[in-house]
mmCIF file of C-alpha atoms in Angstrom:
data_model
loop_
_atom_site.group_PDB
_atom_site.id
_atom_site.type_symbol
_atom_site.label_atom_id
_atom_site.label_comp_id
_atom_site.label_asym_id
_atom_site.label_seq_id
_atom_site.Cartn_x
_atom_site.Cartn_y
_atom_site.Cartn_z
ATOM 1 C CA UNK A 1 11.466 -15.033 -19.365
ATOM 2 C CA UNK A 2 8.652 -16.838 -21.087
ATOM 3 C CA UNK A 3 6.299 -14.664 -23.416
ATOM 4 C CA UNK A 4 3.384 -15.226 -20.575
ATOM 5 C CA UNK A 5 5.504 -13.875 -17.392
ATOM 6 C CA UNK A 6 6.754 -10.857 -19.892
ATOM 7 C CA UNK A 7 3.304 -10.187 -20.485
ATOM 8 C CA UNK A 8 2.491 -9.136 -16.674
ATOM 9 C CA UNK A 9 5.822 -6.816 -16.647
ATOM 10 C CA UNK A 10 4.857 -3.338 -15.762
ATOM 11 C CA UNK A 11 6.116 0.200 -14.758
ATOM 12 C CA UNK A 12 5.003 2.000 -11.634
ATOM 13 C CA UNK A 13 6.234 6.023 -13.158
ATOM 14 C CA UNK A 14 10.241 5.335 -13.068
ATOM 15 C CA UNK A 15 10.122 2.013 -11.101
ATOM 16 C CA UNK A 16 10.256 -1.569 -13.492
ATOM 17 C CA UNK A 17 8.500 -4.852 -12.196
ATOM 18 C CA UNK A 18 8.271 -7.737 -12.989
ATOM 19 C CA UNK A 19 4.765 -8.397 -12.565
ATOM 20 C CA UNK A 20 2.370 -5.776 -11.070
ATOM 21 C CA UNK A 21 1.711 -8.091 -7.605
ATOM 22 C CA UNK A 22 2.960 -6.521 -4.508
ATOM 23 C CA UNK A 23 2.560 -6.707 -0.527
ATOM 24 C CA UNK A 24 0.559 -4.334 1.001
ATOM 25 C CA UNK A 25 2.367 -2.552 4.068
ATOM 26 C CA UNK A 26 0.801 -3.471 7.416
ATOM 27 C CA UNK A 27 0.135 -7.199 6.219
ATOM 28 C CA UNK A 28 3.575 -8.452 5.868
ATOM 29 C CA UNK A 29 5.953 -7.217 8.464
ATOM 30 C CA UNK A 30 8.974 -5.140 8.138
ATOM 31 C CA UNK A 31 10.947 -7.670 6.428
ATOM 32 C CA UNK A 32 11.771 -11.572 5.280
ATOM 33 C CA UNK A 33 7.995 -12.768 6.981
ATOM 34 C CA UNK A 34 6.445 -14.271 4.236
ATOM 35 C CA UNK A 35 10.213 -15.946 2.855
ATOM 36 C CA UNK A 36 9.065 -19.301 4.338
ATOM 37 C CA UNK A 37 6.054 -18.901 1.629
ATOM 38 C CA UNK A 38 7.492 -18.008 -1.264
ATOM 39 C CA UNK A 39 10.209 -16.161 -3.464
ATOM 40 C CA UNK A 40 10.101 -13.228 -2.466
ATOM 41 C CA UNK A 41 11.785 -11.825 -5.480
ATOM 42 C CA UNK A 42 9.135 -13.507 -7.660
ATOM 43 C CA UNK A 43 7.159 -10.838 -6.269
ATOM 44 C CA UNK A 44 6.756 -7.116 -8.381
ATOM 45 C CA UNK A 45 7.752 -5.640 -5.301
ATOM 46 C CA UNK A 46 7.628 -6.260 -1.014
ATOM 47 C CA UNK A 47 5.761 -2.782 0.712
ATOM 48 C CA UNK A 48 6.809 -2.986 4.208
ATOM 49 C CA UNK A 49 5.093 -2.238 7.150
ATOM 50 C CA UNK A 50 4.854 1.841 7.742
ATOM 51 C CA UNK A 51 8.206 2.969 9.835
ATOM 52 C CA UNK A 52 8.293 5.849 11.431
ATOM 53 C CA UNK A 53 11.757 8.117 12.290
ATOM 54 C CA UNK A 54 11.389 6.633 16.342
ATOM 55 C CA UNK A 55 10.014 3.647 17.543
ATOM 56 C CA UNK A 56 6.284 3.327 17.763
ATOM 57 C CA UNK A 57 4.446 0.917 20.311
ATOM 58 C CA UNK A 58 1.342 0.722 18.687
ATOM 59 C CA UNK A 59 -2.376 0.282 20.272
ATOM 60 C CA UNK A 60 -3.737 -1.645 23.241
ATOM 61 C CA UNK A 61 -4.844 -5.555 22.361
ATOM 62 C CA UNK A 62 -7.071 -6.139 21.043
ATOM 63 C CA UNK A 63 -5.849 -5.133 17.778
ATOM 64 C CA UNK A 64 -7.636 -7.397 15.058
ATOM 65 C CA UNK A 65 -11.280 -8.239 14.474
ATOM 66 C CA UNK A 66 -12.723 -10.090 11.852
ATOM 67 C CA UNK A 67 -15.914 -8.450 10.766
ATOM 68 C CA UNK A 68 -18.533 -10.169 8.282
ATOM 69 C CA UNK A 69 -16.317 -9.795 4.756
ATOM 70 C CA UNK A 70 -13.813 -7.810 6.030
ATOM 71 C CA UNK A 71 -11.431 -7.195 8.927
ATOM 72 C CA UNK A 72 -11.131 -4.292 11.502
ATOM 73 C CA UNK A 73 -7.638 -3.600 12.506
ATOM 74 C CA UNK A 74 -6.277 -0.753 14.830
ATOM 75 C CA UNK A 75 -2.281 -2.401 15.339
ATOM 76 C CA UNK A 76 -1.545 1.394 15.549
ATOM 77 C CA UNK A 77 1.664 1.388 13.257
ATOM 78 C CA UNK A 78 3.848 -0.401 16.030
ATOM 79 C CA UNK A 79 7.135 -0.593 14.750
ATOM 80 C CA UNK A 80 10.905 -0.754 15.302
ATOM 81 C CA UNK A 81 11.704 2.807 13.846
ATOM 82 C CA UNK A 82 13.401 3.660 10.756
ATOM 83 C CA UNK A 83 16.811 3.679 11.658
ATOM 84 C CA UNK A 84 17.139 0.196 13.320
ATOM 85 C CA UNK A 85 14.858 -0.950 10.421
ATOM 86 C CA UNK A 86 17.556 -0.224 7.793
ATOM 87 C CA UNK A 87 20.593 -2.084 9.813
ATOM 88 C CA UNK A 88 18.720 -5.169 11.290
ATOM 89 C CA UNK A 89 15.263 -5.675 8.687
ATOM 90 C CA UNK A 90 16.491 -4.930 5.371
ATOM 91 C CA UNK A 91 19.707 -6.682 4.884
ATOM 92 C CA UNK A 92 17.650 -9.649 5.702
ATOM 93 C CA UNK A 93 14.796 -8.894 3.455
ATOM 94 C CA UNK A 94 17.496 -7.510 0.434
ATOM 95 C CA UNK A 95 19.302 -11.210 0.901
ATOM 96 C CA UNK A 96 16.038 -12.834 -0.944
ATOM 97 C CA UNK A 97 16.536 -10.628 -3.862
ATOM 98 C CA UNK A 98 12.997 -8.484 -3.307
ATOM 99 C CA UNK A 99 13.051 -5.393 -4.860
ATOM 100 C CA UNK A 100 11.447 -3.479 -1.177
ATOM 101 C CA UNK A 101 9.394 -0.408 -1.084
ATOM 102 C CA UNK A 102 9.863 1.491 2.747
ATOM 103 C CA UNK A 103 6.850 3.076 3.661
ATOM 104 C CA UNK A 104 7.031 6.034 5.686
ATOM 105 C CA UNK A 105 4.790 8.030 8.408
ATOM 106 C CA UNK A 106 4.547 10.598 10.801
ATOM 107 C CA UNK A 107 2.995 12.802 13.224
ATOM 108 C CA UNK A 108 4.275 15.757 11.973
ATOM 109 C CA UNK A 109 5.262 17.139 8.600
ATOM 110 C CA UNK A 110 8.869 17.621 10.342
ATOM 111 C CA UNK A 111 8.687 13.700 10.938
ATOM 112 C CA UNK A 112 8.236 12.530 7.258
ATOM 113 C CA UNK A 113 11.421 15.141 7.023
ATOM 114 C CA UNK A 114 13.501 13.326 9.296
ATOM 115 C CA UNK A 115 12.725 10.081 7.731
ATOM 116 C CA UNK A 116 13.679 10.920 4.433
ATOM 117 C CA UNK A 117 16.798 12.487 5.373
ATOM 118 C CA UNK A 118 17.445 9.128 7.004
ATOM 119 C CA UNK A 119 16.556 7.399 3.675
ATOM 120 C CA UNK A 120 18.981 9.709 1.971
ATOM 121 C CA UNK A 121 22.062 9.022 3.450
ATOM 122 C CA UNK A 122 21.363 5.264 3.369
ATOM 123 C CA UNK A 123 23.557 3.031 1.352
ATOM 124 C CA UNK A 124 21.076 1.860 -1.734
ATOM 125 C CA UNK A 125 23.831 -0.577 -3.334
ATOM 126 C CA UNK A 126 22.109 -4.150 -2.669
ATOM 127 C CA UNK A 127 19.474 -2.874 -0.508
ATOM 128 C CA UNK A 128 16.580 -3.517 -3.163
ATOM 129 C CA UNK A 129 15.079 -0.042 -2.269
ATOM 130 C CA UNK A 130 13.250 0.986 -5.716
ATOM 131 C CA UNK A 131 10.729 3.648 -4.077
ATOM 132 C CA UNK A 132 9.541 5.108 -0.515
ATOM 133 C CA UNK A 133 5.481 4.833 -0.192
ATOM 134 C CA UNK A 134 4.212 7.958 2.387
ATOM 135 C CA UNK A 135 1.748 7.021 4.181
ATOM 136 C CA UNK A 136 -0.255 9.806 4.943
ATOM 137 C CA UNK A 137 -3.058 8.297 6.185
ATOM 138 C CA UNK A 138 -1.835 9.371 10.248
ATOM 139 C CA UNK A 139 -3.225 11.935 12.517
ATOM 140 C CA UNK A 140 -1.311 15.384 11.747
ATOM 141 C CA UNK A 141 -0.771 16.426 15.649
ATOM 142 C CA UNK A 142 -0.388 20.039 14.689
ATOM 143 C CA UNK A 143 -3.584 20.316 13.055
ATOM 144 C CA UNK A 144 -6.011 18.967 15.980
ATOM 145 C CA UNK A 145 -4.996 15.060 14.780
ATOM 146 C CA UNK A 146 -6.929 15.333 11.524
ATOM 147 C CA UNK A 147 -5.391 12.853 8.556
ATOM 148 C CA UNK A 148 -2.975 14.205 7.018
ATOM 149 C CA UNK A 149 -5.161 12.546 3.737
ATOM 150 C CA UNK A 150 -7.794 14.886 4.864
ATOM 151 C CA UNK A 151 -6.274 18.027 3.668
ATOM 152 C CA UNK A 152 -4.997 18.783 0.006
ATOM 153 C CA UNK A 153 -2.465 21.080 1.908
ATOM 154 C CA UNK A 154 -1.185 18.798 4.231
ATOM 155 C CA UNK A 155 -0.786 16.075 1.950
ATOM 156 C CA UNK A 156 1.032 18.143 -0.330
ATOM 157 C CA UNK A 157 3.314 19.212 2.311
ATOM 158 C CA UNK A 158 3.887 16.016 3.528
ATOM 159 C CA UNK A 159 4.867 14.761 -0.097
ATOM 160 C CA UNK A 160 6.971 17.553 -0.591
ATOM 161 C CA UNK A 161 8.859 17.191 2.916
ATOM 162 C CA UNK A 162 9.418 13.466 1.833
ATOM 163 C CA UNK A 163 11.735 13.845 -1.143
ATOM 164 C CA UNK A 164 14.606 11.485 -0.454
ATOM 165 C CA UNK A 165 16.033 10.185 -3.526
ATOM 166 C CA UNK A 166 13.761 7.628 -4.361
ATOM 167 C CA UNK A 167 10.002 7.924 -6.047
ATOM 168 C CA UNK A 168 7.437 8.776 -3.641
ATOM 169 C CA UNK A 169 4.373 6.792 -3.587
ATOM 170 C CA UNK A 170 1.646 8.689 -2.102
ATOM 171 C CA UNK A 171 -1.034 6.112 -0.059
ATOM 172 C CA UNK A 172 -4.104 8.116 0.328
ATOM 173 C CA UNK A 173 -7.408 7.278 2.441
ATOM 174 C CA UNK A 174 -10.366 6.716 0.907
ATOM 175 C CA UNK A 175 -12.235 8.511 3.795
ATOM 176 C CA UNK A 176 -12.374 11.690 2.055
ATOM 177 C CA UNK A 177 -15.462 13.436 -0.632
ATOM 178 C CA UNK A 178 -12.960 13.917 -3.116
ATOM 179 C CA UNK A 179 -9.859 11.742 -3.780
ATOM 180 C CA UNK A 180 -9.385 12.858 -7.201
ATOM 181 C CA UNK A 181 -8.394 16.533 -5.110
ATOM 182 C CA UNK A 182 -6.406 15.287 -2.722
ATOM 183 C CA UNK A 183 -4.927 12.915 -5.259
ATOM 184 C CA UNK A 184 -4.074 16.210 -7.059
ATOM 185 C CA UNK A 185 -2.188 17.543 -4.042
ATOM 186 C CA UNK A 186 -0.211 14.567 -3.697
ATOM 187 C CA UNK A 187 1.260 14.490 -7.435
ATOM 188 C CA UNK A 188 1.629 18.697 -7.216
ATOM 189 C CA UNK A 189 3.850 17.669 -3.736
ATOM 190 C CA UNK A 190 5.891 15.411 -5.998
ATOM 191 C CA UNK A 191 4.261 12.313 -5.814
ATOM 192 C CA UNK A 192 5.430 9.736 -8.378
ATOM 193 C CA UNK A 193 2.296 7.632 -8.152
ATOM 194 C CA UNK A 194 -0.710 7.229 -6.213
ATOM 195 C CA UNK A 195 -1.455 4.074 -3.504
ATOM 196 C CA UNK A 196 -4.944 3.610 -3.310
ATOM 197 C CA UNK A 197 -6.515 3.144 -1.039
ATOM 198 C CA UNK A 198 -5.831 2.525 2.660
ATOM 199 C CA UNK A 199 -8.383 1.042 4.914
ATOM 200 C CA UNK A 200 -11.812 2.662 5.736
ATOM 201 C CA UNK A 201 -13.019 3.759 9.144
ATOM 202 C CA UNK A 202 -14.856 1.697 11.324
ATOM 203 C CA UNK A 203 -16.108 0.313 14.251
ATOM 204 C CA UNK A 204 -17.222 -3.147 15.886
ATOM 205 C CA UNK A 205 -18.946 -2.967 19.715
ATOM 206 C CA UNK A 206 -19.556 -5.921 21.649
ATOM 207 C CA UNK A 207 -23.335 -5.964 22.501
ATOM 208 C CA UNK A 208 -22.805 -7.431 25.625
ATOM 209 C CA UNK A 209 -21.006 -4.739 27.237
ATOM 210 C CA UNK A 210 -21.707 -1.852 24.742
ATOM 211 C CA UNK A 211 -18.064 -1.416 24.581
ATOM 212 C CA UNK A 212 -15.608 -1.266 21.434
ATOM 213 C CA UNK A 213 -13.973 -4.382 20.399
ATOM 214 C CA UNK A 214 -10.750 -3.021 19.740
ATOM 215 C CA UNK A 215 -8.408 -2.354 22.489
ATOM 216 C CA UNK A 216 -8.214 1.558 20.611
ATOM 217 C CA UNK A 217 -11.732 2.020 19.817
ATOM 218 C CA UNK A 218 -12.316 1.808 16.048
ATOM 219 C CA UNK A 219 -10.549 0.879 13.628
ATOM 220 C CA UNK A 220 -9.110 0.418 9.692
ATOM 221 C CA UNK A 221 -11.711 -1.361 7.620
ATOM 222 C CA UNK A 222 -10.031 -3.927 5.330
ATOM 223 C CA UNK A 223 -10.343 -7.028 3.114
ATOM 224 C CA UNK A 224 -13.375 -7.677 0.643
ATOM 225 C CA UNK A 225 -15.332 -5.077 2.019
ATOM 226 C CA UNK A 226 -13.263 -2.503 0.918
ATOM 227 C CA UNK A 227 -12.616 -3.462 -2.993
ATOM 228 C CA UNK A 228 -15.223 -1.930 -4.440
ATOM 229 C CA UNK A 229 -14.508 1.542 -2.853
ATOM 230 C CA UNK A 230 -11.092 1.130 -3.905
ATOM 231 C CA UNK A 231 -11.574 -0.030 -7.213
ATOM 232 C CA UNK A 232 -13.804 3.325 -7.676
ATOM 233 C CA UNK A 233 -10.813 5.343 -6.130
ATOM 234 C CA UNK A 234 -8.404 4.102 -9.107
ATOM 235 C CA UNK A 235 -11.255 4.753 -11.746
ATOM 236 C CA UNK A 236 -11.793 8.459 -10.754
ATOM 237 C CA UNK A 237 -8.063 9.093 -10.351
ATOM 238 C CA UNK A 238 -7.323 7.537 -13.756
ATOM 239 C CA UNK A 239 -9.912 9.248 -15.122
ATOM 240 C CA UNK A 240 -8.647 12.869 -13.323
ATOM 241 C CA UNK A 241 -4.807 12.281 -14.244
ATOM 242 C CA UNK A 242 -4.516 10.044 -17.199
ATOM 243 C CA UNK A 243 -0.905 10.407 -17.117
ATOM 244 C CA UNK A 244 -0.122 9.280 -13.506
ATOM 245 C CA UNK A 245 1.066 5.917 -11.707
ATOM 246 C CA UNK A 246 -1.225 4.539 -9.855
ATOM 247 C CA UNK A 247 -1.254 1.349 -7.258
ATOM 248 C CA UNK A 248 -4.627 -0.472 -6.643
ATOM 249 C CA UNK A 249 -4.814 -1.968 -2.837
ATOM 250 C CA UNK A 250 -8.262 -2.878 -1.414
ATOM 251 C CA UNK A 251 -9.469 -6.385 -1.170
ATOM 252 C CA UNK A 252 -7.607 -8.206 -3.557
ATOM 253 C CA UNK A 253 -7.877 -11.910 -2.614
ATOM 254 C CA UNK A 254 -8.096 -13.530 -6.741
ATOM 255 C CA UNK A 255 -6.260 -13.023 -10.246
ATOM 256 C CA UNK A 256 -9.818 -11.969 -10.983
ATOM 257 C CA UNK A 257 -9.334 -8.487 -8.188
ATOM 258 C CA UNK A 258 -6.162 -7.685 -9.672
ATOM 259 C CA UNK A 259 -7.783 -7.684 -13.287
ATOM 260 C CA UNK A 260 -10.502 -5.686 -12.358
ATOM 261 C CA UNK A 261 -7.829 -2.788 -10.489
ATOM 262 C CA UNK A 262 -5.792 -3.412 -13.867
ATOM 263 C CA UNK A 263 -8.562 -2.492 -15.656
ATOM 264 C CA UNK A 264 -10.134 0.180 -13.354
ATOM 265 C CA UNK A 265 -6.583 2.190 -14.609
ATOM 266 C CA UNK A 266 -4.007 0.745 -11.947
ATOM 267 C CA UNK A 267 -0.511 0.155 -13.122
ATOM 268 C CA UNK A 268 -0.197 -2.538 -9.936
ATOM 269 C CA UNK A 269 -1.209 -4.052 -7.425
ATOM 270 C CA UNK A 270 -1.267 -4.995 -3.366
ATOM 271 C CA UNK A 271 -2.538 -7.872 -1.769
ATOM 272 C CA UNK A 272 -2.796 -7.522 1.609
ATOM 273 C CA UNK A 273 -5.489 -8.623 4.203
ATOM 274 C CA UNK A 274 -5.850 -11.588 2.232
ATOM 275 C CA UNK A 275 -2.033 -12.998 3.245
ATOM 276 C CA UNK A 276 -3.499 -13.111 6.979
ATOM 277 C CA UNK A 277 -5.908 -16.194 6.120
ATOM 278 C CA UNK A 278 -3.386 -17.560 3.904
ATOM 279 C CA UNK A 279 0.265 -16.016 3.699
ATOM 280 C CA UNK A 280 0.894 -17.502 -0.198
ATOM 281 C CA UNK A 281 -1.768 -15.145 -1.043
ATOM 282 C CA UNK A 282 0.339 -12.906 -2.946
ATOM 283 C CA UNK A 283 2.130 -15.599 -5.327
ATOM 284 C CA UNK A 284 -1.356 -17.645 -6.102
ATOM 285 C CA UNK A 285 -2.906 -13.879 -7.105
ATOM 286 C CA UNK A 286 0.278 -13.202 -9.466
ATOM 287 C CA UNK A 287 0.201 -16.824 -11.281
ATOM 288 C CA UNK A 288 -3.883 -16.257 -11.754
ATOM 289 C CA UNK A 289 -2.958 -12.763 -13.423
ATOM 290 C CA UNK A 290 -0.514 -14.345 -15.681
ATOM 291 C CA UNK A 291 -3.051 -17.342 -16.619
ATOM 292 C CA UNK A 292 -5.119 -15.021 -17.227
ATOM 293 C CA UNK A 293 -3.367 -12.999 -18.991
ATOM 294 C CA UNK A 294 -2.069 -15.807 -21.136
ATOM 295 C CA UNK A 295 -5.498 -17.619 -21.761
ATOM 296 C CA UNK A 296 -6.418 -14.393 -23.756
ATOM 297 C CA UNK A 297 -3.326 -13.370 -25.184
ATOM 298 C CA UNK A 298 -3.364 -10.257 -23.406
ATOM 299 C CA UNK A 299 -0.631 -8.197 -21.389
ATOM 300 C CA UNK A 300 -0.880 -6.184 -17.884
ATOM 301 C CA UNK A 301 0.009 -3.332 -20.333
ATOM 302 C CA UNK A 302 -3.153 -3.703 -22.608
ATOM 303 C CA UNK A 303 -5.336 -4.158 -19.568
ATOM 304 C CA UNK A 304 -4.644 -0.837 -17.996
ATOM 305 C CA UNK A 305 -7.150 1.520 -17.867
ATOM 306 C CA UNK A 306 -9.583 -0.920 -20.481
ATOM 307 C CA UNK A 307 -12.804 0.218 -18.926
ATOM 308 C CA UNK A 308 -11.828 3.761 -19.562
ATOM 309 C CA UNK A 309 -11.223 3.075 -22.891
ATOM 310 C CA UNK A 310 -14.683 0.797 -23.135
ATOM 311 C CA UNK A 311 -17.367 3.298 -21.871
ATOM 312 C CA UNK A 312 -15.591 6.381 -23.726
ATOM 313 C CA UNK A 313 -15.668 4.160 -26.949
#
C-alpha cells in the first residue's frame, strides 16, 4: 500500500475499508454489474440493491425520469428476494473479492425479522459480507403505509428486529423535520452507523396530459439535487452524536462531493445516481479523493468532521 492509498483507509464503527468510496444500493444491481468497469474490490465496499425476504416486482414503467439536476426514480425495490440472492448473486459478486454490504427492507417489522434470520444462518466464510444496511425508508403496512423513517418508534423497532450478526447500517430519509431524532432512534435500536440520506420525494407531470410521468406516480428524488440536503443531514447528525458512524450518500458525482461529506462528519461515502450516466463513476470519485488527499498531505481520517472542528474553533 502506498502512503497516498493508506491515507483514504477508514472505519465505518467495527467495519475496515480501504478507502471510504462505496456503491449506493439501488444504482448498482444485486451483484457483479459494474465488474466489466472496474475492480470491484478496489472499491471500500459494494451496497447492493435493497432485498427483501420474498420476491418483489417492483412499479409499473415508467420507472426513471431525468429531471433538471437530478433524477426521479420510482423502480419500486424490484428484486429477486433474499434467499435466491444469497445462492445465485453473491457467490458471483464475492468471486471479485468486494467486501458487499446486503441491504435489507420490508413491509413489516416481522419482514426485516425474517430477513435477518435468513442472514444469520448464512455461511459468511468467503462471502465478503462485512455489514447489513436497513433500509427503512419503505411504507410500514401496519401503520397506514407511513415510512418506517417517519417514526422514531418504528425505526427503532425495525433496527432492533434486524440484528443478524453483522453491523446494521441504518439508511434514513431525509423527508423528515428532524433527522438528528430519528437518527437517535436508529443508534438506540442498535444501529452501528447511520446511511444518509436516501432520495427525496417528488414528482414530474407531463403538461400535456396533466398526468404523472412515472408509471407509480411520484417518485425518489436523486443525483445533484439532493447533495446539499444530504450533506446538511451528516452535519446535524455529527454534530448530535459525535461518537457515531456515519455514511454520506446524496449526489456525489466528484472527489470534490466526497470531500465535502468527509468533511461535513461522514466516515464514507456512496456514489450512486452518478454510475447511471457513467458506470466508472465510483473508481474516478475514489482516485480524485486520494489526489486530493495526497496533493495536501492530508488523510480521510483528518478530514472527518473538519468543518465541525472549523466553526467551533
Amino acid at each position: 500500500m502506498t502512503a497516498a492509498s493508506a491515507g483514504v483507509v477508514t472505519q465505518v464503527g467495527a467495519v475496515e475499508l480501504p478507502n471510504p468510496i462505496m456503491t449506493a444500493s439501488g444504482t448498482s444491481g444485486h451483484g457483479a454489474e459494474l465488474a466489466d468497469y472496474g475492480d470491484l474490490s478496489a472499491l471500500g465496499a459494494v451496497v447492493v440493491k435493497s432485498l427483501s425476504i420474498r420476491p418483489w416486482p417492483g412499479n409499473p414503467a415508467p420507472r426513471v425520469h431525468e429531471v433538471g439536476a437530478g433524477m426521479l426514480n420510482s423502480v419500486g425495490l424490484q428484486g429477486p428476494g433474499l434467499a435466491r440472492w444469497l445462492e445465485e448473486d453473491l457467490p458471483a459478486l464475492a468471486a471479485t473479492g468486494a467486501r458487499v454490504v446486503v441491504s435489507i427492507w420490508g413491509r413489516s417489522v416481522d419482514d426485516y425479522g425474517q430477513a435477518a434470520a435468513l442472514l444469520a444462518q448464512a455461511p459468511r466464510w468467503g462471502s465478503g459480507l462485512v455489514a447489513v444496511e436497513v433500509n427503512v425508508s419503505c411504507p410500514n403496512v401496519e401503520d397506514r403505509s407511513r415510512m418506517f423513517a417517519h417514526s422514531e418508534t418504528a425505526t427503532a423497532e425495525v433496527l432492533a428486529a434486524s440484528e443478524c450478526g453483522l453491523p446494521r447500517w441504518a439508511k434514513l430519509s431525509p423527508n423528515v423535520p428532524d433527522i438528528a431524532a430519528i437518527a437517535g432512534a436508529a443508534l438506540g435500536g442498535g444501529a452501528d452507523a447511520l446511511t444518509l440520506t436516501n432520495t427525496l420525494l417528488g414528482l414530474a407531470l407531463d403538461i400535456e396530459t396533466g398526468r404523472p410521468i412515472l408509471g407509480a406516480g411520484g417518485g425518489g428524488l436523486s443525483g445533484a439535487v439532493l447533495h446539499p440536503v444530504a450533506v446538511r443531514a451528516v452535519w446535524e447528525c455529527r454534530a448530535a452524536f459525535p461518537g457515531a458512524a456515519i455514511v454520506g450518500a446524496g449526489g456525489v458525482a466528484s472527489g470534490r462531493d466526497a470531500v465535502e461529506f468527509l468533511m461535513a462528519g461522514a466516515d464514507a461515502v456512496q456514489v450512486g445516481t452518478a454510475t447511471f450516466r457513467d458506470p466508472q463513476a465510483p473508481w474516478k470519485v475514489a482516485r480524485q479523493l486520494e489526489r486530493w488527499c495526497a496533493r495536501r498531505g492530508t488523510t480521510v481520517a483528518q478530514l472527518r468532521a473538519t468543518a465541525h472542528e472549523v466553526t467551533s474553533g
